PDB file of C-alpha atoms in Angstrom:
ATOM      1  CA  MET A   3       1.076 -19.645   6.932  1.00 93.00           C
ATOM      2  CA  ASN A   4      -0.660 -19.424   3.505  1.00 97.00           C
ATOM      3  CA  ASP A   5      -0.552 -16.549   1.175  1.00 97.00           C
ATOM      4  CA  GLU A   6      -4.049 -15.144   1.664  1.00 97.00           C
ATOM      5  CA  LYS A   7      -3.447 -14.844   5.389  1.00 98.00           C
ATOM      6  CA  MET A   8      -0.070 -13.000   4.743  1.00 98.00           C
ATOM      7  CA  LEU A   9      -1.815 -10.602   2.295  1.00 98.00           C
ATOM      8  CA  GLU A  10      -4.601 -10.046   4.797  1.00 98.00           C
ATOM      9  CA  LEU A  11      -2.122  -9.208   7.544  1.00 98.00           C
ATOM     10  CA  ALA A  12      -0.245  -6.678   5.385  1.00 98.00           C
ATOM     11  CA  ARG A  13      -3.732  -5.101   4.545  1.00 98.00           C
ATOM     12  CA  GLN A  14      -4.433  -4.794   8.139  1.00 98.00           C
ATOM     13  CA  ALA A  15      -0.905  -3.182   8.773  1.00 98.00           C
ATOM     14  CA  MET A  16      -1.284  -0.887   6.081  1.00 98.00           C
ATOM     15  CA  GLU A  17      -4.141   0.808   8.207  1.00 98.00           C
ATOM     16  CA  SER A  18      -1.439   1.892  10.912  1.00 98.00           C
ATOM     17  CA  ALA A  19       0.715   3.666   8.244  1.00 98.00           C
ATOM     18  CA  TYR A  20       1.717   7.195   9.116  1.00 98.00           C
ATOM     19  CA  VAL A  21       1.725   9.039   5.541  1.00 98.00           C
ATOM     20  CA  PRO A  22       0.729  12.780   5.903  1.00 98.00           C
ATOM     21  CA  TYR A  23       2.923  13.714   2.916  1.00 97.00           C
ATOM     22  CA  SER A  24       2.376  10.991   0.262  1.00 97.00           C
ATOM     23  CA  ASN A  25      -0.979   9.580   1.398  1.00 97.00           C
ATOM     24  CA  TYR A  26       0.485   6.287   0.022  1.00 98.00           C
ATOM     25  CA  PRO A  27      -0.032   3.781   3.047  1.00 98.00           C
ATOM     26  CA  VAL A  28       1.870   0.528   3.012  1.00 98.00           C
ATOM     27  CA  GLY A  29       1.648  -2.533   5.093  1.00 98.00           C
ATOM     28  CA  THR A  30       3.575  -5.602   5.203  1.00 98.00           C
ATOM     29  CA  CYS A  31       3.719  -9.020   6.696  1.00 98.00           C
ATOM     30  CA  LEU A  32       7.164 -10.777   6.901  1.00 98.00           C
ATOM     31  CA  LEU A  33       7.291 -14.507   7.427  1.00 98.00           C
ATOM     32  CA  THR A  34      10.493 -15.981   9.019  1.00 98.00           C
ATOM     33  CA  GLU A  35      11.797 -19.450   8.026  1.00 97.00           C
ATOM     34  CA  ASP A  36      10.757 -20.564  11.530  1.00 97.00           C
ATOM     35  CA  GLY A  37       7.186 -19.436  11.161  1.00 98.00           C
ATOM     36  CA  ARG A  38       7.163 -16.310  12.925  1.00 98.00           C
ATOM     37  CA  VAL A  39       5.232 -13.360  11.622  1.00 98.00           C
ATOM     38  CA  PHE A  40       6.088  -9.507  11.873  1.00 98.00           C
ATOM     39  CA  THR A  41       4.261  -6.858  10.270  1.00 98.00           C
ATOM     40  CA  GLY A  42       5.025  -3.291   9.447  1.00 98.00           C
ATOM     41  CA  CYS A  43       4.042  -0.110   7.673  1.00 98.00           C
ATOM     42  CA  ASN A  44       5.582   2.895   6.389  1.00 98.00           C
ATOM     43  CA  ILE A  45       6.353   5.876   8.699  1.00 98.00           C
ATOM     44  CA  GLU A  46       6.990   9.047   6.996  1.00 98.00           C
ATOM     45  CA  ASN A  47       8.794  12.136   8.493  1.00 97.00           C
ATOM     46  CA  ALA A  48       8.864  15.976   7.601  1.00 97.00           C
ATOM     47  CA  SER A  49      12.518  15.587   6.610  1.00 96.00           C
ATOM     48  CA  TYR A  50      11.847  12.965   3.922  1.00 94.00           C
ATOM     49  CA  GLY A  51      15.053  11.053   4.321  1.00 93.00           C
ATOM     50  CA  ALA A  52      14.093   9.955   7.868  1.00 96.00           C
ATOM     51  CA  THR A  53      11.049   8.037   6.288  1.00 97.00           C
ATOM     52  CA  ILE A  54      11.044   4.319   6.832  1.00 98.00           C
ATOM     53  CA  CYS A  55       9.265   1.835   4.455  1.00 98.00           C
ATOM     54  CA  GLY A  56       6.982  -0.796   5.534  1.00 98.00           C
ATOM     55  CA  GLU A  57       9.382  -3.625   4.574  1.00 98.00           C
ATOM     56  CA  ARG A  58      12.092  -2.219   6.706  1.00 98.00           C
ATOM     57  CA  THR A  59       9.837  -1.601   9.634  1.00 98.00           C
ATOM     58  CA  ALA A  60       8.975  -5.271   9.568  1.00 98.00           C
ATOM     59  CA  VAL A  61      12.719  -6.401   9.200  1.00 98.00           C
ATOM     60  CA  VAL A  62      13.763  -4.212  11.951  1.00 98.00           C
ATOM     61  CA  LYS A  63      11.045  -5.727  14.269  1.00 98.00           C
ATOM     62  CA  ALA A  64      12.062  -9.235  13.229  1.00 98.00           C
ATOM     63  CA  VAL A  65      15.767  -8.780  13.537  1.00 98.00           C
ATOM     64  CA  SER A  66      15.169  -7.240  16.935  1.00 98.00           C
ATOM     65  CA  GLU A  67      13.417 -10.185  18.060  1.00 98.00           C
ATOM     66  CA  GLY A  68      16.107 -12.597  17.017  1.00 98.00           C
ATOM     67  CA  ALA A  69      14.860 -13.597  13.447  1.00 98.00           C
ATOM     68  CA  ARG A  70      17.519 -13.928  10.887  1.00 97.00           C
ATOM     69  CA  ARG A  71      16.167 -16.086   7.796  1.00 97.00           C
ATOM     70  CA  PHE A  72      12.919 -14.849   5.978  1.00 98.00           C
ATOM     71  CA  ALA A  73      10.773 -17.029   3.831  1.00 98.00           C
ATOM     72  CA  ALA A  74       8.408 -14.577   2.387  1.00 98.00           C
ATOM     73  CA  ILE A  75       6.998 -11.001   2.512  1.00 98.00           C
ATOM     74  CA  ALA A  76       3.538  -9.760   1.641  1.00 98.00           C
ATOM     75  CA  ILE A  77       3.119  -5.940   0.743  1.00 98.00           C
ATOM     76  CA  ALA A  78      -0.028  -4.142   0.513  1.00 98.00           C
ATOM     77  CA  ALA A  79      -1.061  -0.687  -0.845  1.00 98.00           C
ATOM     78  CA  ARG A  80      -3.657   1.328  -2.545  1.00 96.00           C
ATOM     79  CA  GLY A  81      -3.749   2.657  -6.102  1.00 95.00           C
ATOM     80  CA  SER A  82      -0.535   0.919  -7.541  1.00 96.00           C
ATOM     81  CA  ALA A  83       1.539  -2.248  -7.035  1.00 97.00           C
ATOM     82  CA  PRO A  84       3.818  -1.645  -4.069  1.00 98.00           C
ATOM     83  CA  TYR A  85       6.982  -3.537  -5.104  1.00 98.00           C
ATOM     84  CA  PRO A  86       9.932  -2.954  -2.769  1.00 98.00           C
ATOM     85  CA  CYS A  87      12.063   0.043  -3.412  1.00 97.00           C
ATOM     86  CA  GLY A  88      15.947  -0.595  -3.980  1.00 96.00           C
ATOM     87  CA  VAL A  89      17.003   0.001  -0.527  1.00 97.00           C
ATOM     88  CA  CYS A  90      14.247  -2.366   0.816  1.00 98.00           C
ATOM     89  CA  ARG A  91      15.146  -5.089  -1.728  1.00 97.00           C
ATOM     90  CA  GLN A  92      18.876  -4.767  -0.486  1.00 97.00           C
ATOM     91  CA  VAL A  93      17.946  -4.980   3.105  1.00 97.00           C
ATOM     92  CA  LEU A  94      15.713  -7.987   2.515  1.00 98.00           C
ATOM     93  CA  ASN A  95      18.337  -9.664   0.558  1.00 96.00           C
ATOM     94  CA  GLU A  96      20.584  -9.707   3.621  1.00 95.00           C
ATOM     95  CA  PHE A  97      18.054 -12.305   5.324  1.00 96.00           C
ATOM     96  CA  GLY A  98      16.349 -14.035   2.501  1.00 95.00           C
ATOM     97  CA  PRO A  99      17.656 -13.707  -1.084  1.00 94.00           C
ATOM     98  CA  GLN A 100      15.280 -16.310  -2.300  1.00 94.00           C
ATOM     99  CA  MET A 101      12.126 -15.149  -0.416  1.00 97.00           C
ATOM    100  CA  ARG A 102       8.898 -15.109  -1.971  1.00 98.00           C
ATOM    101  CA  VAL A 103       7.476 -11.654  -2.549  1.00 98.00           C
ATOM    102  CA  LEU A 104       3.590 -11.033  -2.751  1.00 98.00           C
ATOM    103  CA  VAL A 105       2.163  -7.740  -3.647  1.00 98.00           C
ATOM    104  CA  THR A 106      -1.419  -6.545  -3.441  1.00 98.00           C
ATOM    105  CA  TRP A 107      -3.241  -3.329  -4.246  1.00 98.00           C
ATOM    106  CA  ASP A 108      -6.743  -2.202  -4.126  1.00 94.00           C
ATOM    107  CA  ASP A 109      -7.654  -5.564  -2.643  1.00 78.00           C
ATOM    108  CA  LEU A 110      -8.137  -6.827  -5.941  1.00 88.00           C
ATOM    109  CA  HIS A 111      -4.748  -7.315  -7.589  1.00 96.00           C
ATOM    110  CA  VAL A 112      -2.136  -9.779  -6.459  1.00 97.00           C
ATOM    111  CA  GLU A 113       1.182 -10.653  -7.934  1.00 98.00           C
ATOM    112  CA  LYS A 114       3.761 -13.080  -6.915  1.00 98.00           C
ATOM    113  CA  THR A 115       7.573 -13.266  -7.315  1.00 98.00           C
ATOM    114  CA  THR A 116      10.828 -13.788  -5.703  1.00 98.00           C
ATOM    115  CA  LEU A 117      13.462 -11.574  -4.394  1.00 97.00           C
ATOM    116  CA  ASP A 118      16.189 -12.837  -6.464  1.00 96.00           C
ATOM    117  CA  ALA A 119      13.971 -12.011  -9.495  1.00 97.00           C
ATOM    118  CA  LEU A 120      13.393  -8.547  -8.227  1.00 97.00           C
ATOM    119  CA  LEU A 121      17.241  -8.150  -7.287  1.00 95.00           C
ATOM    120  CA  PRO A 122      19.316 -10.233 -10.030  1.00 93.00           C
ATOM    121  CA  ASN A 123      23.098 -10.558  -9.462  1.00 85.00           C
ATOM    122  CA  SER A 124      22.529  -9.208  -5.844  1.00 86.00           C
ATOM    123  CA  PHE A 125      25.408  -8.306  -3.609  1.00 86.00           C
ATOM    124  CA  GLY A 126      25.121  -9.672  -0.093  1.00 84.00           C
ATOM    125  CA  PRO A 127      26.850 -11.653   2.683  1.00 84.00           C
ATOM    126  CA  GLN A 128      27.863 -14.501   0.390  1.00 82.00           C
ATOM    127  CA  SER A 129      29.648 -11.623  -1.713  1.00 84.00           C
ATOM    128  CA  LEU A 130      31.929 -11.012   1.172  1.00 88.00           C
ATOM    129  CA  GLY A 131      32.526 -14.719   1.728  1.00 79.00           C
ATOM    130  CA  GLU A 132      30.138 -14.766   4.759  1.00 65.00           C
ATOM    131  CA  LYS A 133      27.689 -17.721   5.360  1.00 61.00           C
ATOM    132  CA  THR A 134      24.104 -16.877   4.730  1.00 52.00           C
TER     133      THR A 134
END
């Protein structure tokens, strides 16, 4: 799947976001190494700690369907660049430390990087002697 298609699917997923408190919808498109695609959006909660980011929504959907290796994620929002928060970076690191990260906002801006650039010197399964 090409980057443009991933970004478009992330933009579409953003439309399903439940954001009555922040009014900052985020949509994601997660690509697994075997080519499967999972989308997600942020889901807010009145007790803010129960809010889940769009990236983790997609990860939970993917892992619950048996996916364990991720190649890329596209993240879409409005107003500002939706780089993953620290918790999302750590969760993504569990399944794809070198994954590509695409961010887009306002349908005009696109930036590309990698997870290992966003989370240098990360702690992951390899830190515990686990195979990744």
